[in-house]
């Protein structure tokens, strides 16, 4: 019987893939369909009951107007069967993506790549893939997504930073993408290094059973965690956000930024930790692959940071044995991952929705703002972080000259920030009031909670 | 009055110390606030952003310290002691304003890490910090008596694991109505002369313009005319209500 408490037996139970001829990467690539057993025929009665309980809860939540109910469904399911996540993960081939910013988009890009590869080879298509596409990325959200597609043998999972260790342990993913680490919600995560340490420890305990890690070589904390993986594919993402990485995570020494062949690189002054040589590189709006060829992703998504996300997705697709051109063709179908960059309509107003969850996210989003009137929506619900001190780490000064509308429950905090930034603004805390009546298109940048509300109000969810 | 030494009596130098170490969450906002409040009054403010390895300016009027993680606290203390300039600044009457971890390192000793290693601070405030029974996270509201004897509310967000005890040479800044403050016994912050520190972290001065002006007045040795910004008044009303709810 398969239970999460007896993982070794579970592993052995998956058994016969040791007899499979493996390629040089020691991975069964995607082009061997069914290379792992499908969802194992283990006792699933309790799980089935848990799934039903979860569905009922989700429907109740939807009826009560509290969102899609995905996370609640998963929570109820996990309460009914604490092993549900382990069981749901079991027997699937798993790729997962984590990091502070960009994980929803990168997961969408990777899922689209895998879907394109399956179609390209004639081995099915998206029906084989389960993906928590709505961005519900904690235990419950992942369990809920998996329960909806029991037959899908490939799981592409966006995973919250705090859940990475559990999914690595329970699901034995083949590839783990680690994007970046920045300060986010400090009222909950007191030290970002503690999160990096959890990733690192998960990879150390997984050992040879662990995933191949695709990691952002620009970020010292990510490198420190990822170098413990059995194998790492490094991506030079050409990141520009450096405020959150100052001290060496390995020795506490000072990190030096030095000019290298491909722009800025970093190394520790006091120990050997240094930026690894990249396998994939972001070069302007193009991406170079390990064979030295240059690819132009031509995404439908705006912004340099999405080229970085695409580079990481491309590297992960490479680990799964997917040809870069096929992967990119898949990525080009992605338009609005979980509402991001989507066009919403509020009465006669047409608005583009941008999500920015923390200073690094705002630094990416604000330069994309292209409209004369811009709406900024701020909240401090649990999902946004209760503390809005981060407003002072964002360069709102760059909005000077535009008409800014501050909205959301913490609009007044933003209004004070804008006053000190010398940016003219009006403060309309009510979201509905802020978004209606614009004759020209507007860009809206929002923190998590108002973003989700605006998605629904604007017909994007 | 230190501003006079710089040649123009309208020039005021604000020094933002080690943002990379002590700028964990919006702490630079305190510099933004001071600079703007000086500019609004016709001063000619100059901002120095100093990183470890670079010398602190000897002509600063206000020195600002923000919050940071354990390892960063140690590095900051080491670099500031090596530099030495902050001691000379206090001796010549410049103001020092610190929040959160910056407050802790101004003290005699503080603890870091899971094993609570006792670490020596800068010794500019007569306080000691030890790990508290529970992390203090949330809105803080405290009563502050300004120099004219008027009662003001200090509102902020605290997030600290260390609890701070005051020695005889430090006096608390506020009487806490909501929150933990120094150690849960009813007071927050410490002041000794022109050195002033509180637990509300990040851009604490953004919500507390009277305290911001008080820091400037400590530095300049003058009284500043009030500035009325309705958006700040409204924010204070909201945050004070939120702290009490
Ligand atoms: Zn080092």
XYZ file of C-alpha atoms and ligand atoms in Angstrom:
707
model
C 0.000 0.000 0.000
C 1.277 3.412 -0.877
C 1.393 5.931 1.882
C 3.530 9.012 2.120
C 5.042 7.762 5.345
C 6.684 4.925 3.481
C 8.293 6.740 0.653
C 11.108 4.346 0.031
C 8.646 1.572 -0.589
C 6.667 3.911 -2.781
C 9.798 4.622 -4.799
C 10.513 0.964 -5.116
C 6.905 0.435 -6.082
C 7.477 2.683 -9.089
C 10.170 0.153 -9.739
C 10.510 -0.956 -13.253
C 11.867 2.248 -14.745
C 15.296 1.083 -13.586
C 15.077 -1.441 -16.406
C 14.456 1.316 -18.952
C 17.366 2.344 -21.125
C 18.123 5.860 -19.936
C 19.693 8.612 -22.015
C 22.955 10.270 -21.053
C 21.239 12.787 -18.843
C 19.935 9.880 -16.771
C 16.471 11.134 -17.510
C 13.725 9.454 -19.346
C 13.022 12.215 -21.850
C 9.546 13.231 -22.830
C 9.826 11.472 -26.158
C 9.434 8.113 -24.476
C 5.729 8.231 -23.789
C 4.655 6.494 -20.624
C 8.234 6.124 -19.469
C 6.962 6.241 -15.931
C 3.916 4.363 -14.716
C 0.727 6.353 -14.771
C -1.097 7.052 -11.539
C -0.527 3.864 -9.610
C -3.522 1.648 -8.796
C -3.155 2.082 -5.051
C -6.003 2.202 -2.554
C -7.621 5.498 -3.413
C -10.874 5.248 -1.536
C -9.940 7.795 1.102
C -8.465 10.057 -1.533
C -11.626 9.837 -3.605
C -13.710 10.796 -0.588
C -11.333 13.639 0.151
C -11.570 14.823 -3.436
C -15.360 14.835 -3.243
C -15.288 16.755 0.023
C -12.944 19.252 -1.574
C -15.175 19.706 -4.618
C -18.197 20.364 -2.446
C -16.266 22.957 -0.468
C -15.064 24.614 -3.642
C -18.612 24.784 -4.994
C -19.850 26.255 -1.715
C -17.063 28.820 -1.872
C -17.907 29.715 -5.473
C -21.578 30.036 -4.629
C -20.670 32.297 -1.741
C -18.790 34.480 -4.213
C -15.412 33.844 -2.665
C -13.396 33.173 -5.791
C -12.842 29.961 -7.720
C -12.510 27.941 -4.545
C -9.364 26.198 -5.780
C -7.315 26.746 -2.664
C -10.245 25.941 -0.363
C -10.934 22.751 -2.285
C -7.352 21.655 -1.750
C -7.373 22.605 1.916
C -10.478 20.541 2.570
C -9.002 17.644 0.626
C -5.770 17.716 2.618
C -7.715 17.873 5.848
C -9.723 14.812 4.886
C -6.574 12.966 3.793
C -3.247 14.403 4.888
C -1.496 12.128 2.403
C -3.567 13.379 -0.518
C -0.790 15.524 -1.991
C 1.729 12.679 -1.908
C -0.764 10.329 -3.540
C -1.745 12.842 -6.174
C 1.891 13.520 -7.062
C 2.806 9.872 -7.195
C 3.400 8.331 -10.567
C 3.510 11.589 -12.491
C 6.472 13.165 -14.180
C 6.895 16.491 -12.476
C 8.499 19.779 -13.388
C 8.203 22.555 -10.857
C 8.925 26.271 -10.773
C 9.567 28.485 -7.763
C 10.946 31.896 -6.889
C 9.619 35.214 -5.656
C 8.707 36.744 -8.992
C 7.750 35.270 -12.359
C 6.782 31.784 -11.299
C 3.244 31.888 -12.677
C 4.411 33.152 -16.059
C 7.375 30.772 -16.241
C 5.159 27.807 -15.369
C 2.764 28.811 -18.139
C 5.660 29.122 -20.603
C 6.993 25.706 -19.616
C 3.578 24.048 -19.768
C 3.045 25.513 -23.244
C 6.477 24.198 -24.308
C 5.705 20.703 -23.084
C 2.269 20.787 -24.730
C 3.817 21.852 -28.025
C 6.412 19.081 -27.775
C 3.766 16.426 -27.186
C 1.753 17.609 -30.172
C 4.900 17.906 -32.289
C 5.784 14.280 -31.634
C 2.220 13.074 -32.001
C 2.117 11.810 -28.435
C -0.964 13.535 -27.287
C -1.108 17.095 -26.087
C -2.218 19.288 -23.232
C -4.608 16.595 -21.968
C -1.537 14.773 -20.654
C -0.494 17.841 -18.663
C -1.806 19.008 -15.325
C -0.866 22.569 -14.421
C -1.988 24.782 -11.537
C -2.579 27.500 -14.095
C -4.492 29.828 -11.789
C -1.419 30.349 -9.633
C -2.763 28.557 -6.525
C 0.646 27.297 -5.479
C 0.481 26.152 -1.855
C -0.191 22.528 -0.809
C -3.937 22.912 -1.229
C -3.807 24.642 -4.590
C -1.428 22.058 -6.019
C -3.477 19.148 -4.651
C -6.633 20.680 -6.028
C -5.169 21.093 -9.524
C -3.813 17.545 -9.524
C -7.129 16.085 -8.377
C -8.900 17.621 -11.345
C -6.782 15.720 -13.876
C -6.090 12.297 -12.390
C -5.187 10.906 -15.817
C -2.595 13.505 -16.721
C 0.839 11.932 -16.362
C 2.879 15.133 -16.570
C 2.580 17.786 -13.878
C 3.960 21.286 -14.436
C 3.662 22.930 -11.063
C 4.087 26.459 -9.893
C 5.233 26.041 -6.301
C 5.350 28.603 -3.522
C 8.832 29.117 -2.085
C 7.729 27.545 1.200
C 6.337 24.431 -0.450
C 9.357 23.565 -2.605
C 10.925 21.255 -0.023
C 7.700 19.262 0.432
C 7.060 18.787 -3.275
C 10.686 17.773 -3.857
C 10.349 15.204 -1.074
C 6.886 13.908 -1.934
C 6.879 14.168 -5.702
C 10.486 13.594 -6.735
C 10.291 16.104 -9.601
C 12.603 15.682 -12.569
C 13.285 19.356 -12.953
C 13.044 22.259 -10.547
C 13.321 25.830 -11.796
C 14.568 28.334 -9.194
C 14.006 31.833 -10.520
C 14.952 34.410 -7.924
C 14.669 35.527 -4.361
C 13.637 38.928 -3.233
C 12.157 40.521 -0.200
C 8.487 39.904 -0.120
C 6.072 39.905 2.766
C 8.602 40.352 5.513
C 5.842 40.170 8.071
C 5.743 36.454 7.304
C 9.188 35.514 5.982
C 11.529 37.165 8.399
C 14.709 36.210 6.625
C 14.806 35.293 2.965
C 17.926 33.288 3.661
C 15.872 30.852 5.722
C 13.839 30.074 2.591
C 16.990 29.557 0.545
C 18.303 27.272 3.270
C 15.120 25.173 3.071
C 15.627 24.757 -0.699
C 19.247 23.851 -0.170
C 18.445 21.285 2.520
C 15.706 19.741 0.380
C 18.183 19.261 -2.461
C 20.822 17.829 -0.124
C 18.404 15.303 1.366
C 17.046 14.340 -2.054
C 20.566 13.561 -3.260
C 20.598 11.514 -6.466
C 16.822 11.143 -6.272
C 16.506 14.903 -6.464
C 15.646 17.039 -9.472
C 17.922 18.573 -12.037
C 17.788 22.220 -11.093
C 17.496 25.089 -13.540
C 18.767 28.089 -11.617
C 19.265 31.797 -12.050
C 23.031 32.291 -11.965
C 22.626 36.024 -11.283
C 21.282 35.500 -7.789
C 23.748 34.516 -5.048
C 21.067 33.033 -2.792
C 19.676 30.909 -5.617
C 23.163 29.737 -6.586
C 24.004 28.874 -2.993
C 20.875 26.700 -2.764
C 20.999 25.224 -6.270
C 24.638 24.163 -6.289
C 23.683 21.307 -3.966
C 21.554 19.691 -6.694
C 22.818 16.536 -8.347
C 22.976 18.520 -11.572
C 22.376 22.189 -12.279
C 21.649 24.068 -15.486
C 22.643 27.710 -14.993
C 20.806 30.571 -16.638
C 22.248 34.066 -16.926
C 18.993 35.996 -16.735
C 20.603 39.429 -17.017
C 18.784 40.446 -13.833
C 19.049 44.037 -12.783
C 17.494 43.808 -9.323
C 20.410 43.506 -6.909
C 19.109 45.151 -3.776
C 18.314 41.896 -2.051
C 21.669 40.175 -2.448
C 24.462 41.902 -0.643
C 26.140 39.477 1.708
C 27.507 36.101 0.696
C 24.966 33.471 1.769
C 27.771 30.976 2.278
C 30.191 32.906 4.507
C 28.590 36.271 5.245
C 31.365 38.034 3.348
C 30.943 40.937 0.974
C 29.768 40.227 -2.550
C 31.653 41.999 -5.285
C 30.045 43.001 -8.568
C 32.548 42.908 -11.376
C 32.403 43.559 -15.085
C 32.568 40.270 -16.998
C 32.423 39.109 -20.608
C 28.608 39.150 -20.510
C 28.005 42.206 -18.349
C 28.055 42.320 -14.586
C 28.995 39.215 -12.692
C 29.447 38.580 -8.987
C 31.757 36.740 -6.629
C 32.369 36.632 -2.915
C 35.383 38.535 -1.665
C 35.977 36.024 1.123
C 35.109 32.553 -0.203
C 34.866 30.682 -3.493
C 31.171 31.343 -4.126
C 30.850 33.057 -7.492
C 28.486 33.382 -10.405
C 28.597 30.034 -12.247
C 29.252 29.910 -15.967
C 25.878 30.003 -17.609
C 24.503 27.309 -19.920
C 21.711 29.563 -21.150
C 21.983 33.329 -21.441
C 19.676 36.252 -21.949
C 21.382 38.483 -24.512
C 19.199 41.514 -25.095
C 15.857 40.176 -26.295
C 17.382 36.848 -27.372
C 18.386 33.674 -25.577
C 21.502 31.609 -26.220
C 21.412 27.849 -25.628
C 24.292 25.572 -24.539
C 25.236 24.783 -28.163
C 25.836 28.480 -28.702
C 22.836 29.093 -30.937
C 20.775 32.225 -30.485
C 16.975 32.111 -30.251
C 14.503 34.951 -30.578
C 11.515 34.112 -28.369
C 9.253 36.907 -29.750
C 6.842 36.417 -26.873
C 3.418 37.951 -26.684
C 4.360 39.013 -23.156
C 6.030 42.386 -22.567
C 9.177 43.196 -20.644
C 12.771 42.114 -20.349
C 11.980 40.028 -17.287
C 9.729 37.821 -19.383
C 12.710 37.057 -21.659
C 14.448 35.921 -18.454
C 11.430 33.792 -17.553
C 11.435 32.320 -21.054
C 15.155 31.500 -20.778
C 14.483 29.554 -17.582
C 11.506 27.772 -19.153
C 13.637 26.975 -22.202
C 16.337 25.459 -20.016
C 13.749 23.360 -18.184
C 12.281 22.234 -21.485
C 15.806 21.263 -22.525
C 16.137 19.066 -19.442
C 12.905 17.356 -20.494
C 14.376 16.659 -23.920
C 12.404 19.303 -25.808
C 13.884 21.014 -28.857
C 14.304 24.780 -28.280
C 12.392 25.796 -31.413
C 9.460 23.601 -30.450
C 9.558 24.968 -26.908
C 9.595 28.550 -28.139
C 6.740 27.911 -30.543
C 4.762 26.758 -27.524
C 5.746 29.799 -25.471
C 4.570 32.130 -28.211
C 0.991 30.962 -27.610
C 1.049 32.314 -24.042
C -0.778 35.646 -23.802
C -2.038 36.321 -20.313
C -0.851 33.870 -17.661
C -3.420 33.905 -14.853
C -4.557 37.337 -15.990
C -1.135 38.992 -16.052
C -0.777 41.538 -18.869
C -4.363 40.783 -19.823
C -6.825 43.366 -21.110
C -9.757 43.940 -18.783
C -12.938 45.917 -19.381
C -14.682 48.009 -16.752
C -17.715 49.594 -18.352
C -16.271 51.670 -21.171
C -12.752 51.527 -19.719
C -10.151 49.311 -21.372
C -7.282 48.471 -19.041
C -4.150 46.359 -19.096
C -3.505 44.552 -15.808
C 0.024 44.295 -14.450
C 0.804 42.447 -11.242
C 3.553 43.700 -8.916
C 3.937 41.991 -5.588
C 7.128 43.484 -4.192
C 9.771 46.091 -5.012
C 11.500 43.823 -7.542
C 8.146 43.245 -9.244
C 7.359 46.980 -9.281
C 10.795 47.721 -10.722
C 9.830 45.416 -13.616
C 6.258 46.614 -14.023
C 6.537 50.413 -13.789
C 8.757 50.846 -16.877
C 6.071 48.987 -18.882
C 3.451 51.591 -18.035
C 2.555 53.217 -21.330
C -0.620 55.200 -20.682
C -1.072 58.825 -19.603
C -3.370 57.796 -16.796
C -2.090 54.991 -14.607
C -3.931 53.292 -11.779
C -1.972 51.836 -8.876
C -3.844 49.462 -6.564
C -2.445 48.625 -3.136
C -3.692 46.288 -0.454
C -2.188 44.724 2.656
C -4.254 41.560 3.018
C -2.291 38.477 4.070
C -1.488 37.640 0.443
C -0.088 41.116 -0.179
C 1.941 41.337 3.020
C 0.443 43.287 5.903
C 3.266 45.789 5.965
C 3.464 48.291 3.116
C 6.903 49.670 3.993
C 8.067 48.336 0.618
C 6.298 51.288 -1.069
C 9.410 53.285 -0.204
C 11.686 50.880 -2.084
C 9.793 51.520 -5.325
C 10.823 54.419 -7.545
C 7.429 55.974 -8.064
C 9.318 59.150 -8.969
C 9.464 57.790 -12.542
C 5.702 58.375 -12.863
C 6.063 62.145 -12.585
C 4.120 63.783 -15.408
C 1.438 61.092 -15.589
C -2.018 61.182 -14.069
C -1.855 58.697 -11.223
C -4.867 57.258 -9.423
C -4.068 55.594 -6.104
C -6.612 52.945 -5.200
C -7.169 49.932 -2.966
C -7.426 49.650 0.822
C -3.904 51.081 1.310
C -4.280 53.838 -1.267
C -3.564 56.457 1.393
C -0.131 54.977 2.123
C 0.602 55.205 -1.589
C -0.742 58.766 -1.696
C 1.810 59.818 0.932
C 4.563 58.013 -0.961
C 3.519 59.791 -4.174
C 3.411 63.153 -2.388
C 7.010 62.655 -1.282
C 7.891 61.464 -4.801
C 6.465 64.661 -6.278
C 3.906 62.750 -8.370
C 0.484 64.336 -8.896
C -2.258 61.949 -7.950
C -5.790 61.451 -6.798
C -6.704 58.979 -4.110
C -9.791 56.841 -4.754
C -9.647 53.862 -2.388
C -12.660 52.139 -4.000
C -11.408 49.988 -6.898
C -14.643 50.208 -8.843
C -14.634 53.987 -8.661
C -10.997 54.182 -9.708
C -11.316 52.070 -12.838
C -14.508 53.383 -14.458
C -15.013 56.265 -16.833
C -11.658 56.383 -18.608
C -12.004 57.244 -22.272
C -8.394 56.341 -23.125
C -6.854 52.929 -22.323
C -5.188 52.747 -18.898
C -2.499 50.584 -17.390
C -3.222 49.236 -13.923
C -0.457 47.995 -11.659
C -1.753 46.110 -8.640
C -0.590 44.059 -5.690
C -1.917 40.512 -5.416
C -5.330 40.925 -3.798
C -6.590 43.887 -5.854
C -5.131 42.233 -8.964
C -7.336 39.200 -8.404
C -10.371 41.373 -7.751
C -9.738 43.418 -10.886
C -9.312 40.243 -12.942
C -12.793 39.169 -11.946
C -14.342 42.614 -12.244
C -12.756 43.034 -15.667
C -13.822 39.700 -17.086
C -10.404 38.018 -17.031
C -11.226 35.294 -14.543
C 25.201 74.031 14.568
C 26.787 71.661 12.126
C 25.070 72.971 9.003
C 27.034 76.190 9.263
C 30.319 74.380 8.731
C 29.371 73.416 5.188
C 29.451 76.969 3.938
C 25.778 77.642 3.314
C 23.297 77.869 6.148
C 20.666 76.330 3.897
C 22.728 73.247 3.065
C 21.815 70.165 5.117
C 23.547 66.832 4.665
C 21.596 63.617 5.190
C 23.614 60.402 5.383
C 21.909 57.121 4.558
C 24.109 54.444 6.073
C 24.665 51.077 4.358
C 21.382 50.555 2.516
C 22.707 47.229 1.322
C 22.972 46.017 4.921
C 20.432 48.137 6.757
C 17.813 48.830 4.126
C 15.716 45.737 4.392
C 12.250 47.159 3.978
C 11.676 50.686 2.805
C 14.147 52.195 5.267
C 15.436 54.570 2.602
C 12.034 56.208 2.928
C 13.271 58.044 6.019
C 15.893 59.770 3.894
C 13.295 60.558 1.204
C 11.042 62.102 3.863
C 13.780 64.213 5.491
C 15.115 65.430 2.144
C 11.666 66.463 0.944
C 10.682 68.158 4.196
C 13.883 70.184 4.034
C 13.304 71.069 0.376
C 9.694 72.070 1.062
C 11.061 74.588 3.574
C 13.596 76.054 1.211
C 16.648 74.226 2.495
C 19.258 72.811 0.164
C 19.441 69.168 1.233
C 22.235 66.853 0.084
C 21.909 63.094 0.333
C 24.929 60.844 0.875
C 24.256 57.160 0.296
C 27.180 55.363 1.893
C 28.035 51.691 1.450
C 30.488 49.613 3.535
C 34.045 50.391 2.528
C 33.243 53.997 1.669
C 33.932 56.565 4.381
C 30.987 58.279 6.046
C 31.063 62.031 5.413
C 32.434 64.036 8.340
C 30.014 66.870 7.633
C 26.680 65.063 7.925
C 23.824 66.653 9.829
C 21.599 63.562 10.088
C 22.711 59.926 9.986
C 20.103 57.246 9.269
C 20.186 53.542 10.129
C 17.555 51.058 8.976
C 16.623 47.437 9.552
C 18.595 44.367 8.540
C 19.151 40.676 9.054
C 21.540 39.202 11.622
C 24.613 38.829 9.433
C 24.093 42.325 8.101
C 23.964 43.736 11.628
C 27.385 42.291 12.426
C 28.876 43.611 9.191
C 27.378 47.038 9.778
C 28.744 47.321 13.323
C 32.190 46.231 12.145
C 32.256 48.699 9.270
C 30.931 51.603 11.359
C 33.489 50.979 14.114
C 36.305 50.799 11.574
C 35.081 54.014 9.984
C 34.675 55.794 13.321
C 32.944 58.773 11.752
C 29.594 58.160 13.438
C 31.194 58.681 16.882
C 32.689 61.982 15.788
C 29.314 62.951 14.310
C 27.554 62.387 17.633
C 30.302 64.305 19.450
C 29.769 67.344 17.240
C 25.989 67.200 17.763
C 24.748 65.633 14.533
C 21.498 63.661 14.800
C 21.315 59.888 14.469
C 17.957 58.276 13.771
C 17.625 54.483 13.695
C 14.824 51.955 13.349
C 14.536 48.247 14.150
C 17.862 46.424 13.682
C 19.557 49.813 13.374
C 18.228 50.594 16.861
C 19.672 47.339 18.211
C 23.160 47.956 16.844
C 23.287 51.439 18.407
C 23.084 49.731 21.790
C 25.693 48.097 24.019
C 25.000 44.492 23.019
C 22.483 42.484 21.002
C 22.085 38.819 20.128
C 22.024 37.166 16.737
C 21.527 33.733 15.225
C 19.755 30.652 16.497
C 22.270 30.290 19.322
C 21.807 33.891 20.496
C 25.433 34.906 20.188
C 25.964 38.107 22.157
C 27.409 40.754 19.868
C 28.814 44.126 20.800
C 26.986 47.128 19.411
C 28.142 50.679 18.763
C 27.459 51.766 22.335
C 25.786 55.010 21.270
C 22.642 54.186 23.244
C 22.583 52.665 26.718
C 20.414 49.689 25.774
C 20.840 45.914 25.523
C 18.866 43.573 23.286
C 18.158 39.886 23.843
C 15.860 37.418 22.091
C 12.294 37.930 23.314
C 9.675 35.307 24.129
C 7.745 35.918 20.900
C 8.428 37.859 17.736
C 6.761 41.269 17.753
C 4.972 41.738 14.430
C 2.217 44.259 13.807
C 1.034 47.826 14.042
C 2.527 49.843 16.861
C 1.020 52.946 18.394
C 2.801 55.011 20.998
C 2.340 58.339 22.770
C 5.193 60.790 22.339
C 5.671 64.128 24.026
C 7.385 66.528 21.629
C 9.792 69.258 22.749
C 7.004 71.785 23.188
C 5.301 69.387 25.579
C 2.573 68.511 23.127
C 1.312 64.953 22.944
C 1.717 63.224 19.568
C 0.976 59.733 18.340
C 3.756 57.701 16.791
C 2.373 55.077 14.407
C 4.356 52.355 12.691
C 4.839 48.679 11.942
C 7.169 46.674 14.146
C 8.780 43.342 13.236
C 11.532 42.220 15.582
C 12.571 39.170 17.578
C 14.895 41.010 19.967
C 13.620 42.693 23.122
C 15.444 45.782 24.319
C 16.115 46.909 27.886
C 17.082 50.502 28.631
C 19.961 51.470 30.915
C 20.042 54.640 33.043
C 21.508 56.803 30.255
C 18.704 56.161 27.777
C 15.146 57.379 28.017
C 12.244 55.787 26.128
C 10.718 57.691 23.222
C 7.082 56.644 23.410
C 4.611 55.085 25.799
C 3.103 52.148 23.911
C -0.662 51.904 23.555
C -0.733 49.141 20.919
C 2.122 46.742 20.188
C 5.191 45.385 21.944
C 7.808 48.112 21.530
C 11.045 47.653 23.459
C 10.138 44.581 25.479
C 6.404 44.507 26.022
C 6.519 46.534 29.229
C 4.916 49.646 27.806
C 7.632 51.699 26.167
C 9.274 51.974 22.788
C 12.537 53.412 21.561
C 15.435 55.105 23.271
C 17.007 58.524 23.117
C 20.179 60.040 24.427
C 20.825 63.593 23.287
C 20.726 63.714 19.507
C 20.701 59.922 19.130
C 17.164 58.603 18.752
C 15.869 55.143 17.838
C 12.520 53.367 17.677
C 11.270 49.898 16.769
C 8.667 50.823 14.111
C 10.681 49.896 11.097
C 11.135 50.902 7.494
C 9.921 54.384 6.559
C 8.785 55.211 10.101
C 9.131 58.955 9.486
C 6.654 58.862 6.595
C 3.779 58.303 9.006
C 5.213 60.573 11.682
C 6.031 64.004 10.272
C 6.391 65.559 13.736
C 9.059 63.019 14.601
C 10.748 63.637 11.242
C 10.878 67.346 11.986
C 12.092 66.618 15.511
C 15.066 64.701 14.071
C 15.814 67.638 11.779
C 15.500 70.073 14.665
C 17.928 67.993 16.733
C 20.388 68.200 13.849
C 19.932 71.862 13.027
C 19.358 73.238 16.515
C 16.440 75.320 15.244
C 12.683 75.094 15.302
C 11.070 74.363 11.967
C 7.730 75.811 10.858
C 4.997 73.157 10.501
C 3.987 71.819 7.099
C 0.407 70.821 6.442
C 0.028 67.878 4.053
C -3.564 66.609 4.109
C -2.608 63.191 2.702
C -0.324 62.592 5.682
C -2.972 63.720 8.149
C -5.439 61.306 6.570
C -2.922 58.447 6.564
C -2.237 59.006 10.253
C -5.943 58.978 11.011
C -6.301 55.659 9.158
C -3.284 53.976 10.704
C -4.076 55.071 14.246
C -7.616 53.722 13.793
C -6.256 50.467 12.316
C -3.852 49.986 15.226
C -6.695 50.406 17.688
C -9.146 48.142 15.871
Zn 31.491 33.918 0.715
